[in-house]
mmCIF file of C-alpha atoms in Angstrom:
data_model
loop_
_atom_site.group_PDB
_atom_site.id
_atom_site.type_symbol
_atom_site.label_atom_id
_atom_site.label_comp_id
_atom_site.label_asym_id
_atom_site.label_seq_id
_atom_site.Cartn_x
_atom_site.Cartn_y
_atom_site.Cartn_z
ATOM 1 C CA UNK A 1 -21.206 27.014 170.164
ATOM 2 C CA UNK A 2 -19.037 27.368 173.318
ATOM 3 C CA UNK A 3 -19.016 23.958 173.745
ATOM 4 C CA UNK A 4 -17.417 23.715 170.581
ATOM 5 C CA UNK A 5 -14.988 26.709 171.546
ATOM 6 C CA UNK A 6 -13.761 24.641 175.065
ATOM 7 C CA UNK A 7 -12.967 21.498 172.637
ATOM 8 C CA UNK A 8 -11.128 22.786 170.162
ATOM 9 C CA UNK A 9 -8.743 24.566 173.240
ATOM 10 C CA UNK A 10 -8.671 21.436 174.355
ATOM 11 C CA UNK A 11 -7.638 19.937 170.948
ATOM 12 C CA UNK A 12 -5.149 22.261 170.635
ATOM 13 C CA UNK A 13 -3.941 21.749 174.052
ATOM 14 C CA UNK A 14 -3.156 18.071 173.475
ATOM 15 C CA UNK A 15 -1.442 18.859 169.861
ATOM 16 C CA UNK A 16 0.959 21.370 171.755
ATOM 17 C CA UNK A 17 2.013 18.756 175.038
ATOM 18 C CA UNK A 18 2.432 16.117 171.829
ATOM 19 C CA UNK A 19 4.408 18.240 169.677
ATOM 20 C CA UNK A 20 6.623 19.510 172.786
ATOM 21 C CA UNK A 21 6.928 16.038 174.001
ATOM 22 C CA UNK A 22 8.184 14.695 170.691
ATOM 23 C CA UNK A 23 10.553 17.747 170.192
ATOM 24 C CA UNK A 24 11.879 16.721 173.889
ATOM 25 C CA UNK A 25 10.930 20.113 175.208
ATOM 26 C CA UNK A 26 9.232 20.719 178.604
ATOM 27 C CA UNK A 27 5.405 20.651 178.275
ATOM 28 C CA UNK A 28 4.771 24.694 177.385
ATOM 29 C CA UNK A 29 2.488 25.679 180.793
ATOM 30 C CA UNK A 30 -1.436 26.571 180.332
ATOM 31 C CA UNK A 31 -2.052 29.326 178.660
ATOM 32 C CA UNK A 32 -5.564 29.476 180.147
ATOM 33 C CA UNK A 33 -6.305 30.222 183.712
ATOM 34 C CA UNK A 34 -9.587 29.399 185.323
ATOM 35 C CA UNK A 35 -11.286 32.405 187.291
ATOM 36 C CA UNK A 36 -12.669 31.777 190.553
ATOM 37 C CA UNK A 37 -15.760 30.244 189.698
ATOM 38 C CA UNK A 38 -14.095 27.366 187.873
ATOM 39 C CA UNK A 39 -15.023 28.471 184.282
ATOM 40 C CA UNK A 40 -12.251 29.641 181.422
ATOM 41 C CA UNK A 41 -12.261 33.050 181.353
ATOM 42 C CA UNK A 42 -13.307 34.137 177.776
ATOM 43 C CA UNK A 43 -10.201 36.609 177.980
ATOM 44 C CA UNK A 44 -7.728 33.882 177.473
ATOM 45 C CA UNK A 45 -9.043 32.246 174.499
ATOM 46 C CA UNK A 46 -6.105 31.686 171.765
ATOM 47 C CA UNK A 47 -6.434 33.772 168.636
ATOM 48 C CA UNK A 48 -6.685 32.623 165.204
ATOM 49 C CA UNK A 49 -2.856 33.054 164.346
ATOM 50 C CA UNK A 50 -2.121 30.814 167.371
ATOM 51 C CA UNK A 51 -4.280 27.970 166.331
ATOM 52 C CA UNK A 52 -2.864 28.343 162.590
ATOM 53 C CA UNK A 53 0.736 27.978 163.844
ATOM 54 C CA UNK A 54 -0.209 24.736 165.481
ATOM 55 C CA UNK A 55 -2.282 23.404 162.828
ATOM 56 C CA UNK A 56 1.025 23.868 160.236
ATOM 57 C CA UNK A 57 3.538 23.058 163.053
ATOM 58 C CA UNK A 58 1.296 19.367 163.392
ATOM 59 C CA UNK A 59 1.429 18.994 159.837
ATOM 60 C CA UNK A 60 4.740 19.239 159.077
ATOM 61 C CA UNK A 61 5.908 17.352 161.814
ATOM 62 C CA UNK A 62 5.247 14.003 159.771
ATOM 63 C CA UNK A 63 4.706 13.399 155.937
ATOM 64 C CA UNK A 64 1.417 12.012 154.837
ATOM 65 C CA UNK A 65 2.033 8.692 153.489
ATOM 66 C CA UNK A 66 0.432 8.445 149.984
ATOM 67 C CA UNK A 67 -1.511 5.117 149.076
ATOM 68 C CA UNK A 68 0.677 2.703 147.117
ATOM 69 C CA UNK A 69 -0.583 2.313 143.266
ATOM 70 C CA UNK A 70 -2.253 -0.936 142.756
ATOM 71 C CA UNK A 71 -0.036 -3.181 139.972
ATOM 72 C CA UNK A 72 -2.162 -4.268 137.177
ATOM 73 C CA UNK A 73 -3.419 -8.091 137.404
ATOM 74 C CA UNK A 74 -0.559 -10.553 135.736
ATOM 75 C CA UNK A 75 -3.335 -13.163 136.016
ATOM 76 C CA UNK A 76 -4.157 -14.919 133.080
ATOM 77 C CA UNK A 77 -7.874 -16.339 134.884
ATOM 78 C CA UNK A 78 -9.457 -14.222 136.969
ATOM 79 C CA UNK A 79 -11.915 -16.243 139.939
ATOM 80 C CA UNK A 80 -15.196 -14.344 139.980
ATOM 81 C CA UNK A 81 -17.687 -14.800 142.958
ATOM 82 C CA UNK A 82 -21.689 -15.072 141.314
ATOM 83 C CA UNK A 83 -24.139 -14.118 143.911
ATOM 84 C CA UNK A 84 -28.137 -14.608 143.251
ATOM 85 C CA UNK A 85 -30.320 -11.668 144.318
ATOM 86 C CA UNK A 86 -34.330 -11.814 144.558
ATOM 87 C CA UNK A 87 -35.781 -14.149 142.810
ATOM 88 C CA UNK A 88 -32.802 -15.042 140.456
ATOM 89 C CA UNK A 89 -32.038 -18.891 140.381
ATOM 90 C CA UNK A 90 -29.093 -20.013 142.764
ATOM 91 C CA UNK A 91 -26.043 -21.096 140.767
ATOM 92 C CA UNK A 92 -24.821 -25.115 142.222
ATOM 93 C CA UNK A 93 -21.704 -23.844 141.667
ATOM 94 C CA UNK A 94 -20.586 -20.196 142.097
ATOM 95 C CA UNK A 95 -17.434 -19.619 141.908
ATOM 96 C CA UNK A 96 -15.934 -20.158 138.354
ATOM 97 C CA UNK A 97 -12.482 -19.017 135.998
ATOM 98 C CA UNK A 98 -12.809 -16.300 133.628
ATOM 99 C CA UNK A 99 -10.332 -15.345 131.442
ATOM 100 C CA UNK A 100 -8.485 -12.336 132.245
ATOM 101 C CA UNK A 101 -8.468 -10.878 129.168
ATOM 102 C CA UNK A 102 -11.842 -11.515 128.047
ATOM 103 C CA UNK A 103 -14.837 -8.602 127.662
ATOM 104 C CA UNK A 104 -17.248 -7.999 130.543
ATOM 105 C CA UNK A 105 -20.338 -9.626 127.767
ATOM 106 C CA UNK A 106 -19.134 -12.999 128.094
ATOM 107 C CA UNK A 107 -20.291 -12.749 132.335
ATOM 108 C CA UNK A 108 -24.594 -12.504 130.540
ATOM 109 C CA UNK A 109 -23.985 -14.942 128.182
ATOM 110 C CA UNK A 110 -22.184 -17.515 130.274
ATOM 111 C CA UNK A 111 -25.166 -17.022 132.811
ATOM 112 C CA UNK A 112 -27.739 -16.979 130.792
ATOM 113 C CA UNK A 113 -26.496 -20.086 129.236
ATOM 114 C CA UNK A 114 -25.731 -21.878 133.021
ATOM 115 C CA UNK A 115 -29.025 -20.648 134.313
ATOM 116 C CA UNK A 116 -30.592 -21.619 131.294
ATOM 117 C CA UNK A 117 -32.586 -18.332 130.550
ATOM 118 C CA UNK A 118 -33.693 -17.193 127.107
ATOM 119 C CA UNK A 119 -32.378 -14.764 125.081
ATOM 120 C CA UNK A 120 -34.928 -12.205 125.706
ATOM 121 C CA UNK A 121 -35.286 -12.996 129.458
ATOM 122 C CA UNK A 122 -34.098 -9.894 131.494
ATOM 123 C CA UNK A 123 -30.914 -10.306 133.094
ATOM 124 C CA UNK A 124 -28.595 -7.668 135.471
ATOM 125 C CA UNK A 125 -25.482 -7.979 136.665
ATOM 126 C CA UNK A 126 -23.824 -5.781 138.791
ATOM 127 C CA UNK A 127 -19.984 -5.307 140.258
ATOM 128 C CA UNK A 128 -20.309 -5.219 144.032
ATOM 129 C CA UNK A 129 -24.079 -4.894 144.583
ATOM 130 C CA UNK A 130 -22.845 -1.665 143.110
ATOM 131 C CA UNK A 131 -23.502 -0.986 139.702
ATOM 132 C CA UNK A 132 -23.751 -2.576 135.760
ATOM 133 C CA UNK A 133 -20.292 -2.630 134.140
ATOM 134 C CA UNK A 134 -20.015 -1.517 130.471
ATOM 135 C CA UNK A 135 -20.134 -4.714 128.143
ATOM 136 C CA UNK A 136 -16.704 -3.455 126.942
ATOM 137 C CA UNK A 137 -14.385 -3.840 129.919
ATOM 138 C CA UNK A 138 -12.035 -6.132 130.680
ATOM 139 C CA UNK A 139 -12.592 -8.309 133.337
ATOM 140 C CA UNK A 140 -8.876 -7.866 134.195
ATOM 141 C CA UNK A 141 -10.121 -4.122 134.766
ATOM 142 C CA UNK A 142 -13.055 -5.041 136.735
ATOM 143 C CA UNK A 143 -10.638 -7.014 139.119
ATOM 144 C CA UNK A 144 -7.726 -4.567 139.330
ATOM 145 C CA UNK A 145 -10.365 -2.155 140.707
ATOM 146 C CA UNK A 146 -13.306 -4.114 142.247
ATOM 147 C CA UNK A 147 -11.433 -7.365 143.419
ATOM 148 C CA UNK A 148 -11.524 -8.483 146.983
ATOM 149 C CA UNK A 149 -10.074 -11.474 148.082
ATOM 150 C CA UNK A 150 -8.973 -12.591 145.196
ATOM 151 C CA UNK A 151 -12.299 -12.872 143.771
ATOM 152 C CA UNK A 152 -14.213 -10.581 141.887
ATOM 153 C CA UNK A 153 -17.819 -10.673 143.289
ATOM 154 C CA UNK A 154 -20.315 -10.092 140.762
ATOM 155 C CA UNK A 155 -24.210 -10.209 141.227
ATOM 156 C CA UNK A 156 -27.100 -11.391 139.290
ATOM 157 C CA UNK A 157 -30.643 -11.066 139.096
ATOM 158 C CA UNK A 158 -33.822 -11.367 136.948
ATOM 159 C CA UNK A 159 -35.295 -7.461 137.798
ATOM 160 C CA UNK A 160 -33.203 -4.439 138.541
ATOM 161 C CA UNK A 161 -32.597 -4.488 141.927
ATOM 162 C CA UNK A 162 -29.948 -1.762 142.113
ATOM 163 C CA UNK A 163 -29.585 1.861 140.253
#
């Protein structure tokens, strides 16, 4: 627990030479002085009003930059990324074109019918070694959201392999 004290002085410390350096003001001296023995003396620690004025004074100094919204996809095909996992027969080819617009059920059925699996085999996919997409959504969606380099990396397998 006093370790923790001595860092956050020091923390505070640091935010106070920044903020007086960037305000072009002379570094503000020490408010803590060290007894003989070398150790802070307890005395001198900054109260709770002190530490509050600093905290607001740092984070005002600069606005927080908010994250840019993502555009929806313009893309009419979208290039999805099949990965095998367990046991689950390896594509020969595994990248393929999907149409944007096109419902998330047409990813089972265009496996099932490249890995040539039966109707009643058991088949998962899942968005990112993440989890099962709703039949529903758009693979547009799915990409907007999920996408990485370019590609929107979906994974297969014959037995659940992820909640």
């Amino acid at each position: 627990e006093n370790g923790f004290v001595v860092f956050s002085l020091n923390v505070l410390k640091f935010l106070e030479r920044r903020m007086s350096t960037e305000n072009n003001e002379e570094p503000q001296p020490n408010k803590s002085t060290e007894s003989g023995d070398g150790k802070e003396s307890s005395k001198n620690v900054e109260t709770n009003s002190n530490i509050e004025k600093t905290q607001a004074a740092a984070a005002s100094d600069k606005p927080v930059p908010q994250p840019l919204p993502v555009p929806p996809t313009t893309l009419s095909k979208i290039k999805v990324h099949f990965q095998a996992v367990g046991s689950a027969p390896i594509l020969k080819k595994n990248k393929f074109a999907i149409g944007a617009d096109e419902k998330f059920i047409v990813i089972p059925t265009f496996l099932r019918k490249h890995l040539q699996l039966d109707e009643s085999a058991p088949l998962f996919v899942y968005c990112n070694s993440a989890f099962c997409p709703s039949l529903d959504q758009k693979i547009s969606e799915l990409f907007d959201c999920f996408g990485r380099s370019n590609e929107l990396q979906l994974n297969y397998s014959l037995q659940e392999a992820w909640g």
